[in-house]
Coordinates of C-alpha atoms and ligand atoms in Angstrom, one line a residue:
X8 CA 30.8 -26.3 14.8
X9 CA 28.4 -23.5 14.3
X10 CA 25.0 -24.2 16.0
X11 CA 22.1 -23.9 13.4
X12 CA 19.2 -21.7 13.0
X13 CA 15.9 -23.7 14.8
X14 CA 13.1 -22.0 12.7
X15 CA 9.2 -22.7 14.4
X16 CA 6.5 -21.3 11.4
X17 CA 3.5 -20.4 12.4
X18 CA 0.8 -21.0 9.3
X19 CA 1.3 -23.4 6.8
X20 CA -1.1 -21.2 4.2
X21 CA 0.1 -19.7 0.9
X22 CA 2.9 -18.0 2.5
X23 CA 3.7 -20.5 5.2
X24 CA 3.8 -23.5 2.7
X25 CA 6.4 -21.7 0.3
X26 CA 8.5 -21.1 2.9
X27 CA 9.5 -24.5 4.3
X28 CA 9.6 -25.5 0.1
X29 CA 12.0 -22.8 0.1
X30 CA 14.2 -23.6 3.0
X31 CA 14.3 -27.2 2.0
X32 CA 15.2 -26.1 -1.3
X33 CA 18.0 -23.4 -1.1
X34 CA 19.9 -25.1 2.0
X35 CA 23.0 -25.3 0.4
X36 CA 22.9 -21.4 -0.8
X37 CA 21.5 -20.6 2.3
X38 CA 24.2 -22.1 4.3
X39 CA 27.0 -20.8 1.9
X40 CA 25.5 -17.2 2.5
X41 CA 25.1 -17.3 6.2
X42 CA 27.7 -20.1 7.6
X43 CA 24.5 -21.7 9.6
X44 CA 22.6 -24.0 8.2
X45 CA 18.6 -23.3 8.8
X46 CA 16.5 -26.0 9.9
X47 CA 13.0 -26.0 10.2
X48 CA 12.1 -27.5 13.8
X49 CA 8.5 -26.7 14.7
X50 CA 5.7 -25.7 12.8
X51 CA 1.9 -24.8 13.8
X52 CA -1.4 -24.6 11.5
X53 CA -4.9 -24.8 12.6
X54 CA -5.7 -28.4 10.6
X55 CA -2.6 -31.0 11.0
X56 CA -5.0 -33.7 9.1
X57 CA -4.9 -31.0 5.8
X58 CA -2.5 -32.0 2.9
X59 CA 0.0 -29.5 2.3
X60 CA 2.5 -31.8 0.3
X61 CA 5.1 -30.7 1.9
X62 CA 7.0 -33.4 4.3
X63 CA 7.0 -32.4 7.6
X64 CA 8.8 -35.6 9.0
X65 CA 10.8 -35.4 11.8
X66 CA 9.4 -31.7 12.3
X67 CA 7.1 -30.8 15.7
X68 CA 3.8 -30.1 15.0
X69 CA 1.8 -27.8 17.3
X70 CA -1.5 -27.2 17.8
X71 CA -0.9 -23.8 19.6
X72 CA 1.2 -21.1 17.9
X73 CA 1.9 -19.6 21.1
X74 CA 3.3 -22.9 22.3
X75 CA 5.5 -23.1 19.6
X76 CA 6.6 -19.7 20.3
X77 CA 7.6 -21.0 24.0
X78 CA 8.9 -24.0 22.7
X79 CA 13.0 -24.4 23.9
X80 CA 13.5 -26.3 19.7
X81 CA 12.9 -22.9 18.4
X82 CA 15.2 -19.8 18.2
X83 CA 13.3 -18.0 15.5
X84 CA 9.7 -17.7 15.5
X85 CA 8.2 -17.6 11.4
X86 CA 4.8 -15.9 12.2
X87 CA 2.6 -16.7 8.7
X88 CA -0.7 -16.7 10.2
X89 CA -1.7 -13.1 9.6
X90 CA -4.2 -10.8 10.9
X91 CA -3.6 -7.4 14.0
X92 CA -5.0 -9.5 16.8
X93 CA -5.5 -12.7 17.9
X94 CA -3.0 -15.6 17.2
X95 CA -0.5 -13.8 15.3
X96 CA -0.2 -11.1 18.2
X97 CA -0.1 -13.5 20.5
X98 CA 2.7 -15.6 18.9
X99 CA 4.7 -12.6 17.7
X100 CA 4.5 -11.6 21.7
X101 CA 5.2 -14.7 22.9
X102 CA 8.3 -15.4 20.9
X103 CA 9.8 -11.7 21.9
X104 CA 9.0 -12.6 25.2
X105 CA 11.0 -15.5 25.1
X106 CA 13.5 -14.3 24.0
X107 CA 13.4 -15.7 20.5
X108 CA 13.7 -13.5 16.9
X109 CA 10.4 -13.4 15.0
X110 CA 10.5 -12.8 11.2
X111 CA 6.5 -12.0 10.1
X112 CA 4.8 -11.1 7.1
X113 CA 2.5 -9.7 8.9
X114 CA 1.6 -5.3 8.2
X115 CA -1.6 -5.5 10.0
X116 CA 0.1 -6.4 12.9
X117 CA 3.4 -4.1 12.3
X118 CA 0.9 -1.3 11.4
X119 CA -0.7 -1.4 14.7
X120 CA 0.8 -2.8 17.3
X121 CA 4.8 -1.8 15.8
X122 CA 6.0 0.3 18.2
X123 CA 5.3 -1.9 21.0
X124 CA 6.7 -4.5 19.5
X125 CA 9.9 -3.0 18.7
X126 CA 10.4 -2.0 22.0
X127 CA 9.6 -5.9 23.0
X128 CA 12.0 -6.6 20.8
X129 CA 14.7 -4.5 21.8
X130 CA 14.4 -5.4 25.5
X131 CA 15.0 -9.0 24.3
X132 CA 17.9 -7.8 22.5
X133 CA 16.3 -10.3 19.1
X134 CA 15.5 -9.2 15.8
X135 CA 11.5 -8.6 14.6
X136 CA 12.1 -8.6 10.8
X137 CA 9.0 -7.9 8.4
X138 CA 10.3 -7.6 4.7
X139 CA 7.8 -9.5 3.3
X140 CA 4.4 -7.3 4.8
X141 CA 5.5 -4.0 2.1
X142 CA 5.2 -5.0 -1.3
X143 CA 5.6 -8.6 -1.2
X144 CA 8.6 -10.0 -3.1
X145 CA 10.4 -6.4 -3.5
X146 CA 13.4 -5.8 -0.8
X147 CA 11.9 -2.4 -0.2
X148 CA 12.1 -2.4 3.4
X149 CA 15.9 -3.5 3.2
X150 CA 16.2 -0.8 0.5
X151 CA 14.9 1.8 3.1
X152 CA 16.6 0.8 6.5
X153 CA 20.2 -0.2 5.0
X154 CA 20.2 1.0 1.5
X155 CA 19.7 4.6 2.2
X156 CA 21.3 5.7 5.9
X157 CA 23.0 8.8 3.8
X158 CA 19.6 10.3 2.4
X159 CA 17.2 12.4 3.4
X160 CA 14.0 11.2 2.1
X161 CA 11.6 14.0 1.0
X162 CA 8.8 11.6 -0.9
X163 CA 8.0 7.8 -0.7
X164 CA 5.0 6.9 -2.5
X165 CA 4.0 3.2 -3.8
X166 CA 1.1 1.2 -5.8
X167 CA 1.2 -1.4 -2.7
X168 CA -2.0 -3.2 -3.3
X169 CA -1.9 -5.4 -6.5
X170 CA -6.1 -6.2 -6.7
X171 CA -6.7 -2.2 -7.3
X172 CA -3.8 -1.9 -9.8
X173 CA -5.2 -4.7 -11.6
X174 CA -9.1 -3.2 -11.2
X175 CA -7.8 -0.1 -12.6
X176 CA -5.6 -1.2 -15.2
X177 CA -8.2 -3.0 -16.5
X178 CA -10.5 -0.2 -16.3
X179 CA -8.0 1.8 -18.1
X180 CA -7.4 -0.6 -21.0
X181 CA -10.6 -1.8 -21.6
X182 CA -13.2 1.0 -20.3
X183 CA -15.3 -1.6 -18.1
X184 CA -16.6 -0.3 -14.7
X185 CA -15.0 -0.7 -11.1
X186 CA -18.1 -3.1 -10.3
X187 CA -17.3 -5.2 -13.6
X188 CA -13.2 -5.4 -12.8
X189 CA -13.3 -6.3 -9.0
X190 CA -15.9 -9.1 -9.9
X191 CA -13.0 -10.6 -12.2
X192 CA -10.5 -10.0 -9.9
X193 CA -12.7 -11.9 -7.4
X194 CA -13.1 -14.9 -10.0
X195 CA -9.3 -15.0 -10.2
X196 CA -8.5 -15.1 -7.0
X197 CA -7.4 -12.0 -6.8
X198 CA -9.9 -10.4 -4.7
X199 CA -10.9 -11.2 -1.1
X200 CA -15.0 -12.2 -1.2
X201 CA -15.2 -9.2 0.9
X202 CA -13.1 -7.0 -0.6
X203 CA -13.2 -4.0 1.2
X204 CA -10.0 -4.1 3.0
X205 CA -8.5 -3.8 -0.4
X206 CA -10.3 -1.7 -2.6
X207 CA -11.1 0.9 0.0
X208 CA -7.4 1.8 0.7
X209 CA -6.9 0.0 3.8
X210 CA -4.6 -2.9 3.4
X211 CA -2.2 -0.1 1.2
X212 CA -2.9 2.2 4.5
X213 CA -0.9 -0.5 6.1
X214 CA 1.9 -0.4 4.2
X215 CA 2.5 3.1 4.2
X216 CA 2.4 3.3 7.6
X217 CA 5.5 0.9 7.7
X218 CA 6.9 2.6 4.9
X219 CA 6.8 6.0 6.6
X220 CA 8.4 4.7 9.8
X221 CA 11.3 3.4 7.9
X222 CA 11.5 6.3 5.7
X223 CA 11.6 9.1 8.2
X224 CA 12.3 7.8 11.6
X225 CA 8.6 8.0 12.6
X226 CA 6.8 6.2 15.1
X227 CA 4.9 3.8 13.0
X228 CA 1.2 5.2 13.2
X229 CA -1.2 3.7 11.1
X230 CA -4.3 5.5 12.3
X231 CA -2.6 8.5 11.2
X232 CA -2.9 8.1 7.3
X233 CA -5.7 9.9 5.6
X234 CA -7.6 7.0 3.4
X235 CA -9.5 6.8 0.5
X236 CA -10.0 4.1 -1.8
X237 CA -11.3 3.6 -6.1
X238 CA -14.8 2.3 -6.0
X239 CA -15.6 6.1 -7.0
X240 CA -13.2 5.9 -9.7
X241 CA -15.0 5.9 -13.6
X242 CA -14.4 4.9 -16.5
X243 CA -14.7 8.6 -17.9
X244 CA -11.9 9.5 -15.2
X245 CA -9.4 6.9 -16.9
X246 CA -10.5 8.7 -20.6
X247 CA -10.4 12.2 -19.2
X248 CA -6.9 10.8 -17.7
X249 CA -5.7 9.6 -20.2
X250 CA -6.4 12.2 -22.5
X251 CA -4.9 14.5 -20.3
X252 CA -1.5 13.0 -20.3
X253 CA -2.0 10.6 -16.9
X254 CA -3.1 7.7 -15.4
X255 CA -4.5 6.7 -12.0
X256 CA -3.2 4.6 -9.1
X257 CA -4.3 4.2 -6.0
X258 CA -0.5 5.3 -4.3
X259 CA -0.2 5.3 -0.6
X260 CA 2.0 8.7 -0.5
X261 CA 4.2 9.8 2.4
X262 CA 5.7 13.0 2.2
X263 CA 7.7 15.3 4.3
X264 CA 5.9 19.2 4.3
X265 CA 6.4 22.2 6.3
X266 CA 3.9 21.4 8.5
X267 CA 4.5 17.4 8.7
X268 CA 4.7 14.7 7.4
X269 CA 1.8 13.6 5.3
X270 CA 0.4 10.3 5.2
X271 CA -2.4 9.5 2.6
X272 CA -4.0 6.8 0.2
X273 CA -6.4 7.7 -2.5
X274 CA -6.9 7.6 -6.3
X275 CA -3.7 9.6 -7.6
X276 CA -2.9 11.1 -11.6
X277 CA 0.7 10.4 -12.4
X278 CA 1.8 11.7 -15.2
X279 CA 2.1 8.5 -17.8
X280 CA 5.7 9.5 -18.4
X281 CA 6.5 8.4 -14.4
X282 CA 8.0 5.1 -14.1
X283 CA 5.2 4.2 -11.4
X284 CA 2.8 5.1 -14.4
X285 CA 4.1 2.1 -16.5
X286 CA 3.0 -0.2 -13.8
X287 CA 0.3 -2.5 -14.4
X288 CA -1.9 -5.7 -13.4
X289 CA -1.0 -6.5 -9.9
X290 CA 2.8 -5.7 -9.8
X291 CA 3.6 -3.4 -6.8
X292 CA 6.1 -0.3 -6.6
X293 CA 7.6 2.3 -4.7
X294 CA 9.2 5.1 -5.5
X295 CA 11.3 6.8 -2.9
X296 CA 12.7 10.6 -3.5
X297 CA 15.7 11.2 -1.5
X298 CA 18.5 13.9 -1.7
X299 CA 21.6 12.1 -2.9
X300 CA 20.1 9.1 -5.2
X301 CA 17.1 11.5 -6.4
X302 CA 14.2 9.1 -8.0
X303 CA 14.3 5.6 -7.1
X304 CA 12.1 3.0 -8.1
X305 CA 11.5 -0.5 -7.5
X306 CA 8.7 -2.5 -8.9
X307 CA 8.4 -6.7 -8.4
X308 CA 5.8 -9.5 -7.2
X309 CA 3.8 -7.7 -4.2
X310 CA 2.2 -11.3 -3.6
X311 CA 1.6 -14.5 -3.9
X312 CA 3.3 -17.5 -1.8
X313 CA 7.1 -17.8 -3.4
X314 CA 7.6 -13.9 -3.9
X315 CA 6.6 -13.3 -0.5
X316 CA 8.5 -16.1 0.5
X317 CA 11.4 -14.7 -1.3
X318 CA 11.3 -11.9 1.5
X319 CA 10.4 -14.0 4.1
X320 CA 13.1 -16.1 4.0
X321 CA 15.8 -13.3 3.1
X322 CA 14.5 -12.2 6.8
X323 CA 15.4 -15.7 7.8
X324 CA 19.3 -15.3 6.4
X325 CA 19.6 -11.8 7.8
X326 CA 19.1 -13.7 11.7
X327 CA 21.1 -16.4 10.3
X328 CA 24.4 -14.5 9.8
X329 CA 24.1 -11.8 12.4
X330 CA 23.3 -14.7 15.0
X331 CA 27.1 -15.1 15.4
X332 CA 28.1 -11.6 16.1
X333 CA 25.1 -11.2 18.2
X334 CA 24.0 -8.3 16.3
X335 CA 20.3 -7.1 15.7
X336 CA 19.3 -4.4 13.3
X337 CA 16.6 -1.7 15.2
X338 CA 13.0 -3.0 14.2
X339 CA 12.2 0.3 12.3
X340 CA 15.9 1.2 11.3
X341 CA 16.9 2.9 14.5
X342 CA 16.2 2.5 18.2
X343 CA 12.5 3.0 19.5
X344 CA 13.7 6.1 21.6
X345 CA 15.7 7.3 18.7
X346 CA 12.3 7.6 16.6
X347 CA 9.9 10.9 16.6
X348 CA 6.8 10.9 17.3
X349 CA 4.1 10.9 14.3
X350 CA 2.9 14.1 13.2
X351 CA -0.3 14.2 11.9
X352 CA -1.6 16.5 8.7
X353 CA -4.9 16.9 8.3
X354 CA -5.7 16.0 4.2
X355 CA -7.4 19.9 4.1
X356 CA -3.9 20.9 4.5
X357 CA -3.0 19.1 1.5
X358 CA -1.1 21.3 -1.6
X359 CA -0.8 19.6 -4.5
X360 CA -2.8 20.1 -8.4
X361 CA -6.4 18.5 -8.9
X362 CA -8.4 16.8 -11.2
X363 CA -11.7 17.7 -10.2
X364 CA -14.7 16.6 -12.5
X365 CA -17.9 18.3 -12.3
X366 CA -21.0 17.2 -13.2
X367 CA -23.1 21.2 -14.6
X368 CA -26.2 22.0 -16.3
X369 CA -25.3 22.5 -19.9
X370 CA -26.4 26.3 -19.9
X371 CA -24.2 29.5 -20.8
X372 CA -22.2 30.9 -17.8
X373 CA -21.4 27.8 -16.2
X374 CA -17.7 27.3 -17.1
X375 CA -17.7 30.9 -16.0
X376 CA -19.3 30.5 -12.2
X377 CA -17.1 27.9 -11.8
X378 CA -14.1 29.8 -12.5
X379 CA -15.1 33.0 -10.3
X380 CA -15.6 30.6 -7.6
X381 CA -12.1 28.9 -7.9
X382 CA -10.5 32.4 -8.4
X383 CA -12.0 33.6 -5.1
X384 CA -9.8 30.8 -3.5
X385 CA -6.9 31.8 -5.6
X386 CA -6.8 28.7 -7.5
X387 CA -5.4 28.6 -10.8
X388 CA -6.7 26.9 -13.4
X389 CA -4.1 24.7 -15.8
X390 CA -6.9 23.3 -18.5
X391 CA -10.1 22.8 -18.8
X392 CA -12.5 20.0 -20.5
X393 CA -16.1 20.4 -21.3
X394 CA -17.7 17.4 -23.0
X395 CA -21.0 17.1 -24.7
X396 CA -22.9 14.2 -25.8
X397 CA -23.0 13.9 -29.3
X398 CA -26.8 14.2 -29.2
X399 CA -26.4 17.2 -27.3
X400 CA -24.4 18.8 -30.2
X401 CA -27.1 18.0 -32.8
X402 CA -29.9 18.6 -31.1
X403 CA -29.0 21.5 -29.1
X404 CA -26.2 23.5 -31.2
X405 CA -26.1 26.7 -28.9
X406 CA -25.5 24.6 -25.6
X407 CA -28.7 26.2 -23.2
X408 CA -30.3 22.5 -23.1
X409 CA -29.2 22.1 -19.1
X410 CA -28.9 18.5 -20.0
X411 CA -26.0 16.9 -17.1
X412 CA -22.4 17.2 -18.5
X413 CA -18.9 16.7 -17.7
X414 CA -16.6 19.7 -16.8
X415 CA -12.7 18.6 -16.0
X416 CA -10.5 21.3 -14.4
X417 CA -7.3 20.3 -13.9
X418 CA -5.7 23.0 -11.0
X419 CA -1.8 24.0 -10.3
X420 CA -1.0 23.6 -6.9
X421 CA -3.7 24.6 -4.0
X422 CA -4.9 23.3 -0.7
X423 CA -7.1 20.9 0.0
X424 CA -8.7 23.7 1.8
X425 CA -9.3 25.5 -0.5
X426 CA -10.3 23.4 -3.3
X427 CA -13.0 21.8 -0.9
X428 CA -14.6 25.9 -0.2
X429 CA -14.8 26.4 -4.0
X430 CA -16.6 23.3 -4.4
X431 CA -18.7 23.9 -1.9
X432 CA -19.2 27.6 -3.0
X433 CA -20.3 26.1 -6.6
X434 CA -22.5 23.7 -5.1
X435 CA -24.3 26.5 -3.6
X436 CA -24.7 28.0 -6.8
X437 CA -26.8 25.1 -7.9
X438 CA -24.4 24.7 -10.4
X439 CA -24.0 21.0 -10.5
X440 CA -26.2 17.9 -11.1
X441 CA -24.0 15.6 -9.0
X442 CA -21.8 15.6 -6.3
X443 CA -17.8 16.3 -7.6
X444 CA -15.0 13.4 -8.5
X445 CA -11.5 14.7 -7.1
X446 CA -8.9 13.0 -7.9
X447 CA -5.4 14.5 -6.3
X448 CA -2.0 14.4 -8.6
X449 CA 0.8 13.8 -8.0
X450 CA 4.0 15.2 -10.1
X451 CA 7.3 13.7 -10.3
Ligands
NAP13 N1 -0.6 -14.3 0.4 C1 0.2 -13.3 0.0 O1 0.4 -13.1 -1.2 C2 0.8 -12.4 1.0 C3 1.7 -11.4 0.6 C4 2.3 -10.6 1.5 C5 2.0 -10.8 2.9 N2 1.2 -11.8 3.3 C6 1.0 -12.0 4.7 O2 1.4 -13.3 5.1 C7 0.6 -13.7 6.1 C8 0.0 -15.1 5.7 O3 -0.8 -15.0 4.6 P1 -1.3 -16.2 3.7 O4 -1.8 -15.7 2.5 O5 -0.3 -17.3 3.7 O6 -2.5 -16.7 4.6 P2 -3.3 -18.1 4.6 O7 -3.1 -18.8 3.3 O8 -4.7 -17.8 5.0 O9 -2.6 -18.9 5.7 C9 -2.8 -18.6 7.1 C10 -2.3 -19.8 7.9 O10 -2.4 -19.5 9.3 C11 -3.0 -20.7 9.9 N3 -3.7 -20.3 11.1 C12 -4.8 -19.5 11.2 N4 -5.2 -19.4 12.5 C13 -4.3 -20.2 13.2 C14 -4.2 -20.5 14.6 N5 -5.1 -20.1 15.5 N6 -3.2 -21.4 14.9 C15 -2.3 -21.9 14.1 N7 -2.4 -21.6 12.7 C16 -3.4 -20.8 12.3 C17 -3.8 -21.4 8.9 O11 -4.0 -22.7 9.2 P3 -4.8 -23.8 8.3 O12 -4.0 -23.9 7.0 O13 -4.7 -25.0 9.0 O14 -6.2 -23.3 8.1 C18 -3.0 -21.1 7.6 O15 -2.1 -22.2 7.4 C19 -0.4 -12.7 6.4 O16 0.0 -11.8 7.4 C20 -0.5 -11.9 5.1 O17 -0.9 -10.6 5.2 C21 0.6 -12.6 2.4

């Protein structure tokens, strides 16, 4: 008789609590798709007295994670607690140590401490599976270690955090300001209380980082991604977007250039033909551009506790059924010496067109300055948007009030670079009341 699969999980919260419903739940399929049956043996969470309503009878409880981890009941450690340091590393490192798989939800972690990781895992000959920290319930890292071994991916690029699609979607449809939407989001439970992590660009930073290793047979390097988040996103950006023929995400973009491969996160225009574009509320998606399957797209759940679980758990089966044949898959999709280093591009490098909005004095020859200056950087200019108040039109007819108004260029492709000297050049000038929005694009 086949020996089952002795699962320990580590945090019982929204993630950890779907899981053992899930297990309990789908034991029949699960044991009709693997040929083990999965048996939750151990479990650890920081308050036993807390009711979870799940039954845990006949199950170990552990105070210590890292015990668990150790524990000789446990072949597969289920790390749910969360977080780059602390209990989660410590139980992730402790179950490789032991010689025990670990399937984790955990990007933070695989963001930063990956590579060393992998190569724990590796020397333990067990598996470190992490389908559920990208894009919650979508099978994107499965997509990009197995579905894809006979592409070469030029682009991957993804809305991975669901609280700034939501912000922005609703910012979009309903012209209310970031503060306004994140508030909401926060009411909804959405939001963290401190929401930076999200809304700054980090937590998608994460993601990418993973995504890039998988993607290109990078060492995973999370320090390496250029970041920027959307609380400098306005409403007149969505209008001026939207009139323009996009809409903005905040994408975490990896993509292979002459001079390396770029990693960033900021505010992006995609046109709103894209598939990405049609993306909205918190849904998640990545779009991957590879040689032989050109555009692919997937876009699903990237939270909550049963989506996740959903990839948690398909983590779970994949141990399950290679158990027997004593195979492991490589943690990033090939071994750790097999990966290259990172490469990093610096963001001035950058080529790609730009929305850039000014903010000029309302006086004759400004459109024109503006334009010398971008010429002198060889920039070309696709189209260009000058609003005026509609007092301004009435009151001041010829346009020499020097009243504040918006000036939208929208550039073909440039550098970073250079973009950032003509700004600066038209700063000098004094030709601007405010400091410029840039908001990168990014074409299909
Ligand atoms: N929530 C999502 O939608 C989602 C989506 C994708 C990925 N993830 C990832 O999944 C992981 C878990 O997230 P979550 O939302 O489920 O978090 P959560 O609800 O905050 O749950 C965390 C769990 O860890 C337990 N814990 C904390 N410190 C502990 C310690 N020292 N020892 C033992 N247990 C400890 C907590 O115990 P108590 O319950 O006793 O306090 C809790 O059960 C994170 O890595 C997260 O990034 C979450």
């Amino acid at each position: 008789m086949t020996h089952s699969l002795r699962l320990g999980v580590a945090g019982l919260g929204t993630v950890g609590a779907s899981v053992v419903r899930m297990i309990a739940r789908r034991a029949d399929a699960l044991f009709a798709a693997t040929g083990r049956e999965i048996r939750i043996t151990a479990v650890s969470s920081r308050d036993r007295n807390r009711d979870r309503g799940l039954d845990l009878s006949g199950i170990q409880w552990f105070d210590d994670p890292v015990a668990l981890a150790r524990s000789g009941a446990v072949d597969c450690v289920v790390e749910l607690i969360g977080g780059s340091e602390g209990p989660a590393k410590a139980t992730v490192e402790a179950a490789l140590a032991s010689g025990k798989h670990v399937v984790t939800a955990n990007k933070a972690l695989l963001a930063h401490h990956g590579a060393a990781l992998a190569k724990a895992a590796e020397a333990a000959g067990v598996a470190l599976a992490f389908e559920a920290s990208v894009a919650g319930g979508i099978p994107v890292v499965k997509a990009l270690r197995e579905g894809l071994p006979g592409n070469a991916v030029s682009r991957v690029y993804g809305i991975l955090n669901g609280t700034c699609n939501y912000i922005l979607s609703r910012m979009e449809r309903e012209g209310l300001t970031f503060e306004a939407c994140l508030k909401d989001a926060q009411a909804l439970g959405y939001a963290e209380a401190d929401p930076t992590f999200d809304v700054e660009g980090f937590d998608t930073a994460h993601k990418l980082a993973i995504l890039t290793s998988l993607a290109f047979g990078t060492v995973v390097d999370a320090e390496g991604v250029s970041v920027e988040g959307i609380s400098r996103v306005q409403p007149l950006d969505l209008r001026m977007a939207d009139e323009l023929g996009y809409r903005i995400k905040l994408l975490g973009v990896a993509q292979a250039t002459a001079a390396g491969i770029e990693q960033r996160v900021h505010p992006t225009m995609v046109p709103k033909s894209s598939a990405i574009a049609q993306v909205m509320g918190v849904t998640n998606a990545v779009t991957v551009d590879a040689d032989a399957v050109g555009e692919l797209t997937l876009i699903g759940p990237g939270a909550g506790g049963e989506a996740t679980a959903s990839a948690v758990v398909a983590d779970i089966a994949d141990v399950a059924a290679n158990m027997a044949a004593g195979r492991v898959r490589p943690t990033f999709g090939r071994p750790s010496a097999a990966l290259r280093p990172a490469e990093r591009v610096e963001m001035q490098r950058h080529e790609g067109g730009y929305y850039i909005r000014l903010t000029v004095h309302d006086r004759p020859g400004v459109a024109a300055g503006v334009a010398t200056r971008m010429a002198e950087r060889e920039i070309s200019i696709e189209s260009i948007l000058q609003r005026r108040s509609e007092n301004a039109a009435v009151n001041d007819p010829r346009g020499r009030s020097g009243q504040p108004v918006p000036l939208v260029l929208i550039t073909y492709a440039a550098t970073e670079g250079n973009i950032r000297a003509a700004l600066d050049a038209i700063a000098a000038d004094g030709l601007l009341a405010e400091s410029p929005q840039l908001i990168r694009i990014e074409r299909e």
